[in-house]
């Protein structure tokens, strides 16, 4: 599988570049809107991603900001790429926000999970059990779509150049009987199998580790090839809401938390041995 650029990342890059050009002119967002006869919040909504930027608006802003020909060509191409659709757009009703678009172009994914096996490593029956438990009123079509969307993400690991994935899983994840013993035995076997992939590292955070720095819940750090162009994103998710954090202070905090978890968790070899013991606890 070859890598396809993510329109989600291109859209964020476009917003950042438009903000950079505005800052270069010394104008505030309100001043730009006033000069162009736009509503005072229009430019801000463009820059934070609350509104889609139309092609004519991009050209208008580039004119006002005095963009060079090179900048104009680059940002026009970014806008065109941002309007394309990733495979996940077909599942917009069942996938969380823009997360999959951010995940699709990450070169490094570091995640701590305290409730579920990470989506990239979930088996089909495990996914179905989770969806049925969390969506008790969902019909079969919705369940099938959610399963298909979740499984579609797994293709990320079979790309020609897959991202580096570092996963820390709380012991509770593999002890909780999701879908029954057979489902869990297959799921734990999938985790063990993933440990053999050169791009994947798995660590188990055992109950014996006691209190830790991520008691507040799961999170994911997404890093990109050129952080000066595409800064790291922190993704927080629960059943009620999702949140993407980009501020350097937030990113640094979660990076430190992840480092602490790595130090507390079993090392990768110990984690494989632990998972094999857990698998033996689930009968055939």
Short mmCIF file of C-alpha atoms in Angstrom, two decimals:
data_model
loop_
_atom_site.label_atom_id
_atom_site.label_comp_id
_atom_site.label_asym_id
_atom_site.label_seq_id
_atom_site.Cartn_x
_atom_site.Cartn_y
_atom_site.Cartn_z
CA UNK A 1 0.00 0.00 0.00
CA UNK A 2 1.42 3.38 -1.00
CA UNK A 3 1.13 6.54 1.07
CA UNK A 4 -1.57 9.01 0.02
CA UNK A 5 -1.30 12.62 1.27
CA UNK A 6 -3.96 13.49 3.83
CA UNK A 7 -6.31 16.34 2.88
CA UNK A 8 -6.81 16.95 6.61
CA UNK A 9 -3.12 17.74 7.05
CA UNK A 10 -3.08 19.84 3.88
CA UNK A 11 -6.01 21.90 5.19
CA UNK A 12 -4.23 22.53 8.48
CA UNK A 13 -1.04 23.49 6.65
CA UNK A 14 -2.99 25.92 4.45
CA UNK A 15 -4.52 27.58 7.53
CA UNK A 16 -1.11 27.94 9.16
CA UNK A 17 0.40 29.45 6.02
CA UNK A 18 -2.41 31.96 5.63
CA UNK A 19 -1.90 32.98 9.26
CA UNK A 20 1.86 33.32 8.68
CA UNK A 21 1.32 35.57 5.66
CA UNK A 22 -1.15 37.71 7.60
CA UNK A 23 1.29 38.09 10.48
CA UNK A 24 3.96 39.12 7.99
CA UNK A 25 1.83 42.08 6.92
CA UNK A 26 1.29 43.16 10.53
CA UNK A 27 -2.49 42.99 10.20
CA UNK A 28 -4.92 41.57 12.71
CA UNK A 29 -7.67 39.22 11.55
CA UNK A 30 -10.23 41.94 12.23
CA UNK A 31 -8.29 44.44 10.11
CA UNK A 32 -8.15 42.00 7.20
CA UNK A 33 -11.88 41.33 7.41
CA UNK A 34 -12.62 45.07 7.49
CA UNK A 35 -10.41 45.75 4.45
CA UNK A 36 -12.14 43.01 2.48
CA UNK A 37 -15.66 43.83 3.62
CA UNK A 38 -16.05 40.44 5.35
CA UNK A 39 -17.67 39.65 8.68
CA UNK A 40 -15.11 40.33 11.42
CA UNK A 41 -14.90 36.66 12.43
CA UNK A 42 -14.51 35.23 8.92
CA UNK A 43 -10.70 35.31 8.85
CA UNK A 44 -10.45 33.85 12.35
CA UNK A 45 -12.80 31.02 11.41
CA UNK A 46 -10.62 30.26 8.38
CA UNK A 47 -7.45 30.18 10.45
CA UNK A 48 -8.77 27.94 13.22
CA UNK A 49 -10.52 25.55 10.85
CA UNK A 50 -14.12 26.33 11.73
CA UNK A 51 -14.92 27.30 8.14
CA UNK A 52 -13.76 25.90 4.81
CA UNK A 53 -11.72 28.36 2.75
CA UNK A 54 -13.09 28.81 -0.77
CA UNK A 55 -10.69 29.10 -3.71
CA UNK A 56 -11.70 32.70 -4.44
CA UNK A 57 -11.09 33.64 -0.79
CA UNK A 58 -7.61 32.12 -0.89
CA UNK A 59 -6.75 34.19 -3.94
CA UNK A 60 -8.19 37.33 -2.36
CA UNK A 61 -6.08 36.81 0.78
CA UNK A 62 -2.95 36.08 -1.25
CA UNK A 63 -3.47 39.34 -3.14
CA UNK A 64 -3.92 41.33 0.06
CA UNK A 65 -0.92 39.70 1.74
CA UNK A 66 1.35 40.36 -1.24
CA UNK A 67 2.23 36.69 -1.67
CA UNK A 68 5.12 35.87 -3.97
CA UNK A 69 4.51 33.79 -7.06
CA UNK A 70 6.11 30.80 -5.36
CA UNK A 71 3.88 31.21 -2.30
CA UNK A 72 0.84 31.63 -4.49
CA UNK A 73 1.55 28.40 -6.39
CA UNK A 74 2.25 26.45 -3.19
CA UNK A 75 -0.88 27.62 -1.37
CA UNK A 76 -3.10 27.16 -4.40
CA UNK A 77 -1.85 23.56 -4.62
CA UNK A 78 -2.43 23.10 -0.86
CA UNK A 79 -6.02 24.32 -1.25
CA UNK A 80 -6.62 21.92 -4.13
CA UNK A 81 -5.21 18.99 -2.13
CA UNK A 82 -7.22 19.98 0.96
CA UNK A 83 -10.44 19.69 -1.04
CA UNK A 84 -9.74 16.08 -2.00
CA UNK A 85 -11.31 13.29 0.00
CA UNK A 86 -9.55 10.55 1.94
CA UNK A 87 -11.01 7.05 2.13
CA UNK A 88 -12.35 7.91 5.58
CA UNK A 89 -14.66 10.63 4.22
CA UNK A 90 -17.14 7.90 3.28
CA UNK A 91 -17.43 7.12 7.00
CA UNK A 92 -17.76 10.68 8.27
CA UNK A 93 -20.87 9.75 10.24
CA UNK A 94 -19.13 7.03 12.25
CA UNK A 95 -15.49 8.18 12.56
CA UNK A 96 -14.37 10.67 15.24
CA UNK A 97 -13.87 14.19 13.94
CA UNK A 98 -10.71 14.62 11.82
CA UNK A 99 -8.59 12.15 13.75
CA UNK A 100 -8.16 9.61 10.97
CA UNK A 101 -7.04 12.37 8.61
CA UNK A 102 -4.36 13.42 11.10
CA UNK A 103 -3.37 9.80 11.72
CA UNK A 104 -3.06 9.04 7.99
CA UNK A 105 0.04 11.18 7.48
CA UNK A 106 1.76 10.73 10.83
CA UNK A 107 5.28 9.33 10.78
CA UNK A 108 5.10 8.45 14.47
CA UNK A 109 2.11 7.46 16.62
CA UNK A 110 2.54 7.17 20.38
CA UNK A 111 -0.56 6.13 22.29
CA UNK A 112 -1.62 5.16 25.78
CA UNK A 113 -4.86 3.20 26.07
CA UNK A 114 -6.54 2.37 29.37
CA UNK A 115 -9.91 1.10 28.12
CA UNK A 116 -9.61 -0.53 24.70
CA UNK A 117 -7.09 -2.23 22.49
CA UNK A 118 -5.88 0.55 20.14
CA UNK A 119 -7.96 0.78 16.97
CA UNK A 120 -5.02 -0.08 14.70
CA UNK A 121 -4.69 -3.49 16.38
CA UNK A 122 -8.32 -4.44 16.98
CA UNK A 123 -9.70 -7.64 15.47
CA UNK A 124 -13.07 -7.59 13.73
CA UNK A 125 -14.93 -9.47 16.45
CA UNK A 126 -13.42 -7.27 19.15
CA UNK A 127 -14.60 -4.18 17.24
CA UNK A 128 -18.09 -5.63 16.90
CA UNK A 129 -18.28 -6.38 20.60
CA UNK A 130 -17.25 -2.81 21.48
CA UNK A 131 -19.68 -1.25 19.01
CA UNK A 132 -22.58 -3.39 20.21
CA UNK A 133 -21.85 -2.54 23.85
CA UNK A 134 -21.54 1.19 23.22
CA UNK A 135 -24.35 1.50 20.64
CA UNK A 136 -27.09 -0.71 22.02
CA UNK A 137 -29.71 0.97 19.80
CA UNK A 138 -27.64 0.82 16.60
CA UNK A 139 -29.03 -1.19 13.71
CA UNK A 140 -26.94 -3.75 11.83
CA UNK A 141 -26.04 -1.30 9.06
CA UNK A 142 -24.57 1.20 11.50
CA UNK A 143 -22.64 -1.55 13.28
CA UNK A 144 -21.23 -2.81 9.97
CA UNK A 145 -20.20 0.71 8.94
CA UNK A 146 -18.45 1.35 12.23
CA UNK A 147 -16.62 -1.96 11.97
CA UNK A 148 -15.59 -1.29 8.36
CA UNK A 149 -14.33 2.18 9.26
CA UNK A 150 -12.30 0.89 12.20
CA UNK A 151 -10.79 -1.95 10.17
CA UNK A 152 -9.98 0.41 7.31
CA UNK A 153 -7.51 2.22 9.53
CA UNK A 154 -5.41 -0.95 9.88
CA UNK A 155 -4.11 -0.50 6.32
CA UNK A 156 -1.84 2.17 7.76
CA UNK A 157 0.44 -0.55 9.13
CA UNK A 158 0.88 -2.22 5.72
CA UNK A 159 2.01 0.88 3.86
CA UNK A 160 5.33 0.82 2.03
CA UNK A 161 6.66 3.12 4.76
CA UNK A 162 4.41 2.65 7.81
CA UNK A 163 4.54 5.04 10.75
CA UNK A 164 6.49 4.13 13.86
CA UNK A 165 3.85 3.05 16.36
CA UNK A 166 4.55 2.89 20.10
CA UNK A 167 1.64 1.57 22.16
CA UNK A 168 1.32 1.42 25.94
CA UNK A 169 -1.68 -0.57 27.14
CA UNK A 170 -3.03 -0.75 30.67
CA UNK A 171 -3.33 -4.31 31.95
CA UNK A 172 -7.08 -3.76 32.34
CA UNK A 173 -7.41 -3.66 28.54
CA UNK A 174 -6.36 -7.28 28.10
CA UNK A 175 -8.05 -8.50 31.27
CA UNK A 176 -11.50 -7.13 30.46
CA UNK A 177 -13.62 -9.84 28.81
CA UNK A 178 -14.79 -8.07 25.65
CA UNK A 179 -16.91 -10.36 23.50
CA UNK A 180 -16.10 -13.49 25.49
CA UNK A 181 -12.98 -15.63 26.00
CA UNK A 182 -12.63 -16.72 22.37
CA UNK A 183 -12.73 -13.13 21.10
CA UNK A 184 -10.17 -12.10 23.70
CA UNK A 185 -7.83 -14.98 22.96
CA UNK A 186 -7.76 -14.00 19.27
CA UNK A 187 -7.37 -10.34 20.16
CA UNK A 188 -4.45 -10.95 22.51
CA UNK A 189 -2.86 -13.15 19.83
CA UNK A 190 -3.18 -10.19 17.44
CA UNK A 191 -1.31 -8.00 19.93
CA UNK A 192 1.46 -10.58 20.20
CA UNK A 193 1.64 -10.79 16.43
CA UNK A 194 1.89 -6.99 16.19
CA UNK A 195 4.90 -7.05 18.49
CA UNK A 196 6.80 -8.81 15.68
CA UNK A 197 6.27 -5.91 13.27
CA UNK A 198 9.43 -3.80 12.91
CA UNK A 199 7.44 -0.57 13.07
CA UNK A 200 5.44 -1.46 16.21
CA UNK A 201 6.40 -1.56 19.89
CA UNK A 202 3.94 -2.66 22.58
CA UNK A 203 4.32 -2.19 26.31
CA UNK A 204 1.96 -3.36 29.04
CA UNK A 205 1.42 -1.17 32.09
CA UNK A 206 0.68 -3.75 34.81
CA UNK A 207 -1.63 -3.21 37.76
CA UNK A 208 1.44 -3.60 39.96
CA UNK A 209 2.79 -0.31 38.60
CA UNK A 210 0.23 1.45 40.76
CA UNK A 211 -0.74 5.10 40.21
CA UNK A 212 0.73 6.71 37.12
CA UNK A 213 0.87 9.98 35.19
CA UNK A 214 -2.04 9.17 32.84
CA UNK A 215 -4.74 8.34 35.36
CA UNK A 216 -6.87 10.96 33.59
CA UNK A 217 -7.33 8.73 30.58
CA UNK A 218 -6.02 7.70 27.13
CA UNK A 219 -4.25 9.97 24.67
CA UNK A 220 -2.33 9.83 21.40
CA UNK A 221 0.62 11.85 20.12
CA UNK A 222 0.88 12.21 16.34
CA UNK A 223 4.23 13.38 14.93
CA UNK A 224 5.03 14.33 11.33
CA UNK A 225 8.06 14.26 9.06
CA UNK A 226 8.73 18.01 9.31
CA UNK A 227 7.50 19.42 12.64
CA UNK A 228 8.25 22.97 11.52
CA UNK A 229 5.60 22.53 8.82
CA UNK A 230 3.25 20.07 10.54
CA UNK A 231 3.56 20.32 14.34
CA UNK A 232 2.70 17.45 16.66
CA UNK A 233 -0.94 16.90 17.57
CA UNK A 234 -2.26 15.44 20.84
CA UNK A 235 -5.59 13.64 20.56
CA UNK A 236 -7.84 13.04 23.56
CA UNK A 237 -10.90 10.85 23.19
CA UNK A 238 -13.76 9.58 25.28
CA UNK A 239 -17.33 8.54 24.56
CA UNK A 240 -18.66 12.05 25.11
CA UNK A 241 -16.13 14.18 23.21
CA UNK A 242 -12.86 14.39 21.33
CA UNK A 243 -10.18 17.06 21.47
CA UNK A 244 -7.15 17.90 19.35
CA UNK A 245 -4.39 19.91 21.07
CA UNK A 246 -1.63 21.68 19.14
CA UNK A 247 -0.16 24.20 21.60
CA UNK A 248 3.48 23.49 22.41
CA UNK A 249 2.83 23.47 26.16
CA UNK A 250 0.13 20.80 25.87
CA UNK A 251 2.26 18.69 23.54
CA UNK A 252 5.28 18.90 25.87
CA UNK A 253 3.14 17.87 28.83
CA UNK A 254 1.77 14.77 27.13
CA UNK A 255 5.21 13.89 25.76
CA UNK A 256 6.52 13.91 29.32
CA UNK A 257 3.58 11.80 30.51
CA UNK A 258 4.26 9.26 27.77
CA UNK A 259 7.94 9.11 28.76
CA UNK A 260 6.91 8.42 32.36
CA UNK A 261 4.58 5.63 31.23
CA UNK A 262 7.34 4.04 29.15
CA UNK A 263 9.54 3.95 32.23
CA UNK A 264 6.81 2.39 34.41
CA UNK A 265 5.56 -0.17 31.89
CA UNK A 266 7.07 -3.58 31.19
CA UNK A 267 9.68 -3.42 28.44
CA UNK A 268 8.65 -4.80 25.01
CA UNK A 269 10.12 -8.28 25.59
CA UNK A 270 8.54 -8.56 29.03
CA UNK A 271 5.27 -7.34 27.55
CA UNK A 272 5.22 -10.13 24.95
CA UNK A 273 5.80 -12.71 27.70
CA UNK A 274 3.03 -11.11 29.75
CA UNK A 275 0.60 -11.22 26.80
CA UNK A 276 1.37 -14.90 26.23
CA UNK A 277 0.47 -15.64 29.83
CA UNK A 278 -2.76 -13.67 29.46
CA UNK A 279 -3.62 -15.57 26.27
CA UNK A 280 -3.24 -18.85 28.15
CA UNK A 281 -5.84 -17.62 30.65
CA UNK A 282 -8.46 -17.49 27.90
CA UNK A 283 -9.68 -21.01 26.96
CA UNK A 284 -9.86 -22.13 23.32
#
